[in-house]
Amino acid sequence: MSETTQILMRGDAGNRERLPLGEMLVAAGKLSNRDLEQALAAQSEMRDLLGRILVRLGLLAEVDLAQVLSQQLGVPLALSAEFPDEALPVRGLSPDYLAQHRLLPLAVDESRLRVAMAIPQDGFLVKAMRLASGLRIEPVLAVESELEVALQRYFEEPEADEADDEPAAGGDSEFVEHLRDLATEAPVIRLVNQIIGRVVDLRASDIHLEPFEDALQVRYRIDGVLQNESPVPVEMAAAVTSRIKLMAHLNIAERRLPQDGRIKTRVKGREIDLRVSTLPTVHGESVVIRVLDRASVRIELEKMGFSRDILADYRELLARPHGILLVTGPTGSGKTTTLYASLTKLDADTQKIVTVEDPVEYQLGGINQVQVQAQIGLDFAHSLRSILRQDPDVIMIGEMRDGETAQIAVQSALTGHLVLSTLHTNTAAGAVIRLVDMGIERYLITSTLNGVLSQRLVRRLCPDCREPVTLDAAAIGSAGLAPFMAAGQSTIYRAGGCPACKRTGYLGRTSVHELLLIDDTMVRAILDGMDATALHALARQRGMRTLNEDGLRKVAEGITSLEEIARVTQDQQDG
């Protein structure tokens, strides 16, 4: 056994002889005392190795960490230039085992195995390799990100349809390695952390990083509207994009195809999930980061902007033992949040509630949530068939994407289940025709569909700076406000601008709704083949408030402005 291995196998005794990593980093000038204190405080919350935390916080580059860690452990450091061109076969150690435990053989002969590891002080793993291979093990430290890329290159299957004469995905390997080096430098890590960290202060739901010829434009979606921030210099654009892809465990060498990933991080003491999507454009990869922050999500129906009469009718639909209840609207209109809030109103103690989602955005207590994984064949339809064998009372389908999913939902409702789901349609009545287009017979729709809630999100006026506007009777009438204004009321409000709302005049969002109830009259109209326009008109005759009308009611209450309602519901004003 080598001297290095003996050091590693000493366990606690060996650890006591070493100087603490933090002290060594400060002594080497890689870290300030203040940064070390910050990282140690974060370690108590994040429960990870100190070195990893320093890198995640942008306080230290991976290479700098590895150099000092090599000295602390008394283990040589191997950089990517020293990695072999091809994977080295080792007797007793399968490629799957090496990939799973992040082990990279650097040299092997009849008696010795020199192996790169992210955590070479893992004595258990060193012993396991020695027993499996019968060789003397010489652990070597590797930079974690470099190790992962090498293992991915050696052991992952190449794409079946990749042309033999094309270069490796993403082009020249030297350029990829250069990108990786840039992405692990402290300035890039710090910049990416700052970009992500601002989502809490700005209350942003999305981050857009858009490459152009002269810069990487950074935009945040705040209360549904994109706002520009300072761009990233064009020379740092590729490094910033690569850093985000590394954090999301995406392939930084692949720059020709879209990729999707996920990042779990802590921002200002809050655990936040980030969904990352990349899309190749003519000037580079566009990156959109969706922020999933459970702390900022209201999952109480009473606090989601429902008007009293619509909420009463919606809760009655939720109380029904079986049938389908749909929530419709465009992407980003809060449909999934409404479904989550709906599930919290059901009794999970006496009912079995199962959801199928892509992805599971927020975990709810007492509810069985299934994550769709299309890459292994676990799509919505396959999941639903399995769920029905689990004897559920309530099923939530994240989205009805195809006819097969819709057919199973209808069958579930017919056999005594309450099914909640979403559809992408502009109006509540449009959901009926969408189901017809998906191959559902009209008589099955009338037998199973209980109601359709259509919704949009509108910005709330900032309470600190909203400005009163007095309207005369003619203006009230032409705006459509007359039915919603109290007797003698002539004042509404418009957006102002102050530091609290960052000069936008708006702070936060609320919902506007329209609720289509499937009663006997509506059943006859659906069976008679009426289209969406006719169904919408009939529902209005029977008392349904449209999205625009519900918005005007909120204008009269001083919650939002006429301009905001016009922006969000302009396609509804004539309907």
PDB file of C-alpha atoms in Angstrom, residues 387-487:
ATOM      1  CA  ILE A 387     -52.482   5.303 -11.426  1.00  0.00           C
ATOM      2  CA  LEU A 388     -55.932   3.860 -12.061  1.00  0.00           C
ATOM      3  CA  ARG A 389     -54.693   0.568 -10.568  1.00  0.00           C
ATOM      4  CA  GLN A 390     -53.747   2.502  -7.398  1.00  0.00           C
ATOM      5  CA  ASP A 391     -57.433   3.061  -6.494  1.00  0.00           C
ATOM      6  CA  PRO A 392     -57.357   6.889  -6.434  1.00  0.00           C
ATOM      7  CA  ASP A 393     -60.295   9.151  -5.618  1.00  0.00           C
ATOM      8  CA  VAL A 394     -58.880  12.308  -7.216  1.00  0.00           C
ATOM      9  CA  ILE A 395     -56.464  12.538 -10.154  1.00  0.00           C
ATOM     10  CA  MET A 396     -54.662  15.692 -11.247  1.00  0.00           C
ATOM     11  CA  ILE A 397     -53.159  15.663 -14.744  1.00  0.00           C
ATOM     12  CA  GLY A 398     -50.629  18.452 -15.218  1.00  0.00           C
ATOM     13  CA  GLU A 399     -51.705  18.984 -18.834  1.00  0.00           C
ATOM     14  CA  MET A 400     -53.896  17.202 -21.389  1.00  0.00           C
ATOM     15  CA  ARG A 401     -51.416  17.144 -24.248  1.00  0.00           C
ATOM     16  CA  ASP A 402     -52.889  14.531 -26.569  1.00  0.00           C
ATOM     17  CA  GLY A 403     -55.968  12.517 -27.393  1.00  0.00           C
ATOM     18  CA  GLU A 404     -54.770   9.398 -25.568  1.00  0.00           C
ATOM     19  CA  THR A 405     -54.388  11.305 -22.284  1.00  0.00           C
ATOM     20  CA  ALA A 406     -57.796  12.935 -22.781  1.00  0.00           C
ATOM     21  CA  GLN A 407     -59.437   9.534 -23.481  1.00  0.00           C
ATOM     22  CA  ILE A 408     -58.040   8.052 -20.256  1.00  0.00           C
ATOM     23  CA  ALA A 409     -59.182  11.152 -18.315  1.00  0.00           C
ATOM     24  CA  VAL A 410     -62.727  10.692 -19.668  1.00  0.00           C
ATOM     25  CA  GLN A 411     -62.685   6.980 -18.789  1.00  0.00           C
ATOM     26  CA  SER A 412     -61.485   7.857 -15.280  1.00  0.00           C
ATOM     27  CA  ALA A 413     -64.304  10.354 -14.800  1.00  0.00           C
ATOM     28  CA  LEU A 414     -66.868   7.838 -16.058  1.00  0.00           C
ATOM     29  CA  THR A 415     -65.661   5.274 -13.528  1.00  0.00           C
ATOM     30  CA  GLY A 416     -66.139   7.542 -10.521  1.00  0.00           C
ATOM     31  CA  HIS A 417     -62.978   9.646 -10.260  1.00  0.00           C
ATOM     32  CA  LEU A 418     -62.664  13.424  -9.959  1.00  0.00           C
ATOM     33  CA  VAL A 419     -60.147  14.551 -12.599  1.00  0.00           C
ATOM     34  CA  LEU A 420     -58.469  17.969 -12.556  1.00  0.00           C
ATOM     35  CA  SER A 421     -56.365  19.113 -15.496  1.00  0.00           C
ATOM     36  CA  THR A 422     -55.263  22.034 -17.678  1.00  0.00           C
ATOM     37  CA  LEU A 423     -55.656  22.901 -21.354  1.00  0.00           C
ATOM     38  CA  HIS A 424     -54.158  25.639 -23.514  1.00  0.00           C
ATOM     39  CA  THR A 425     -57.208  27.540 -24.813  1.00  0.00           C
ATOM     40  CA  ASN A 426     -58.088  31.245 -24.896  1.00  0.00           C
ATOM     41  CA  THR A 427     -61.612  30.926 -23.468  1.00  0.00           C
ATOM     42  CA  ALA A 428     -63.478  28.529 -21.217  1.00  0.00           C
ATOM     43  CA  ALA A 429     -65.833  27.585 -24.062  1.00  0.00           C
ATOM     44  CA  GLY A 430     -62.841  26.888 -26.298  1.00  0.00           C
ATOM     45  CA  ALA A 431     -61.914  23.948 -24.045  1.00  0.00           C
ATOM     46  CA  VAL A 432     -64.990  22.038 -25.201  1.00  0.00           C
ATOM     47  CA  ILE A 433     -63.987  22.318 -28.861  1.00  0.00           C
ATOM     48  CA  ARG A 434     -60.377  21.477 -27.979  1.00  0.00           C
ATOM     49  CA  LEU A 435     -61.589  18.182 -26.490  1.00  0.00           C
ATOM     50  CA  VAL A 436     -63.587  17.502 -29.655  1.00  0.00           C
ATOM     51  CA  ASP A 437     -60.446  18.166 -31.726  1.00  0.00           C
ATOM     52  CA  MET A 438     -58.579  15.662 -29.532  1.00  0.00           C
ATOM     53  CA  GLY A 439     -61.036  12.946 -30.550  1.00  0.00           C
ATOM     54  CA  ILE A 440     -63.458  12.956 -27.590  1.00  0.00           C
ATOM     55  CA  GLU A 441     -67.084  12.370 -28.636  1.00  0.00           C
ATOM     56  CA  ARG A 442     -69.454  15.172 -27.691  1.00  0.00           C
ATOM     57  CA  TYR A 443     -71.719  12.824 -25.717  1.00  0.00           C
ATOM     58  CA  LEU A 444     -68.711  11.785 -23.606  1.00  0.00           C
ATOM     59  CA  ILE A 445     -67.803  15.443 -22.991  1.00  0.00           C
ATOM     60  CA  THR A 446     -71.330  16.218 -21.746  1.00  0.00           C
ATOM     61  CA  SER A 447     -71.266  13.073 -19.571  1.00  0.00           C
ATOM     62  CA  THR A 448     -68.000  13.914 -17.824  1.00  0.00           C
ATOM     63  CA  LEU A 449     -67.186  17.644 -18.009  1.00  0.00           C
ATOM     64  CA  ASN A 450     -68.395  19.528 -14.916  1.00  0.00           C
ATOM     65  CA  GLY A 451     -66.938  22.944 -15.685  1.00  0.00           C
ATOM     66  CA  VAL A 452     -64.083  24.972 -17.183  1.00  0.00           C
ATOM     67  CA  LEU A 453     -62.233  27.788 -15.436  1.00  0.00           C
ATOM     68  CA  SER A 454     -60.330  30.158 -17.723  1.00  0.00           C
ATOM     69  CA  GLN A 455     -57.865  32.574 -16.128  1.00  0.00           C
ATOM     70  CA  ARG A 456     -55.208  35.202 -16.709  1.00  0.00           C
ATOM     71  CA  LEU A 457     -52.768  36.978 -14.395  1.00  0.00           C
ATOM     72  CA  VAL A 458     -52.913  40.783 -14.173  1.00  0.00           C
ATOM     73  CA  ARG A 459     -50.608  43.153 -12.320  1.00  0.00           C
ATOM     74  CA  ARG A 460     -51.806  44.782  -9.112  1.00  0.00           C
ATOM     75  CA  LEU A 461     -51.474  48.529  -8.726  1.00  0.00           C
ATOM     76  CA  CYS A 462     -48.795  49.542  -6.237  1.00  0.00           C
ATOM     77  CA  PRO A 463     -50.701  50.700  -3.119  1.00  0.00           C
ATOM     78  CA  ASP A 464     -48.040  53.330  -2.356  1.00  0.00           C
ATOM     79  CA  CYS A 465     -48.214  55.253  -5.620  1.00  0.00           C
ATOM     80  CA  ARG A 466     -51.472  54.473  -7.447  1.00  0.00           C
ATOM     81  CA  GLU A 467     -53.094  57.655  -8.753  1.00  0.00           C
ATOM     82  CA  PRO A 468     -56.854  58.386  -8.689  1.00  0.00           C
ATOM     83  CA  VAL A 469     -58.633  59.158 -11.957  1.00  0.00           C
ATOM     84  CA  THR A 470     -62.118  60.698 -12.047  1.00  0.00           C
ATOM     85  CA  LEU A 471     -64.344  59.593 -14.945  1.00  0.00           C
ATOM     86  CA  ASP A 472     -67.575  61.138 -16.170  1.00  0.00           C
ATOM     87  CA  ALA A 473     -70.636  59.044 -16.922  1.00  0.00           C
ATOM     88  CA  ALA A 474     -69.830  58.790 -20.633  1.00  0.00           C
ATOM     89  CA  ALA A 475     -66.293  57.526 -19.961  1.00  0.00           C
ATOM     90  CA  ILE A 476     -67.576  54.997 -17.426  1.00  0.00           C
ATOM     91  CA  GLY A 477     -70.090  53.709 -19.961  1.00  0.00           C
ATOM     92  CA  SER A 478     -67.654  53.468 -22.884  1.00  0.00           C
ATOM     93  CA  ALA A 479     -65.113  51.601 -20.712  1.00  0.00           C
ATOM     94  CA  GLY A 480     -67.757  49.045 -19.701  1.00  0.00           C
ATOM     95  CA  LEU A 481     -67.366  49.896 -16.015  1.00  0.00           C
ATOM     96  CA  ALA A 482     -70.967  50.927 -15.314  1.00  0.00           C
ATOM     97  CA  PRO A 483     -72.188  47.491 -14.039  1.00  0.00           C
ATOM     98  CA  PHE A 484     -69.304  47.298 -11.553  1.00  0.00           C
ATOM     99  CA  MET A 485     -69.140  50.828 -10.118  1.00  0.00           C
ATOM    100  CA  ALA A 486     -70.879  51.479  -6.810  1.00  0.00           C
ATOM    101  CA  ALA A 487     -73.683  54.065  -6.734  1.00  0.00           C
TER     102      ALA A 487
END
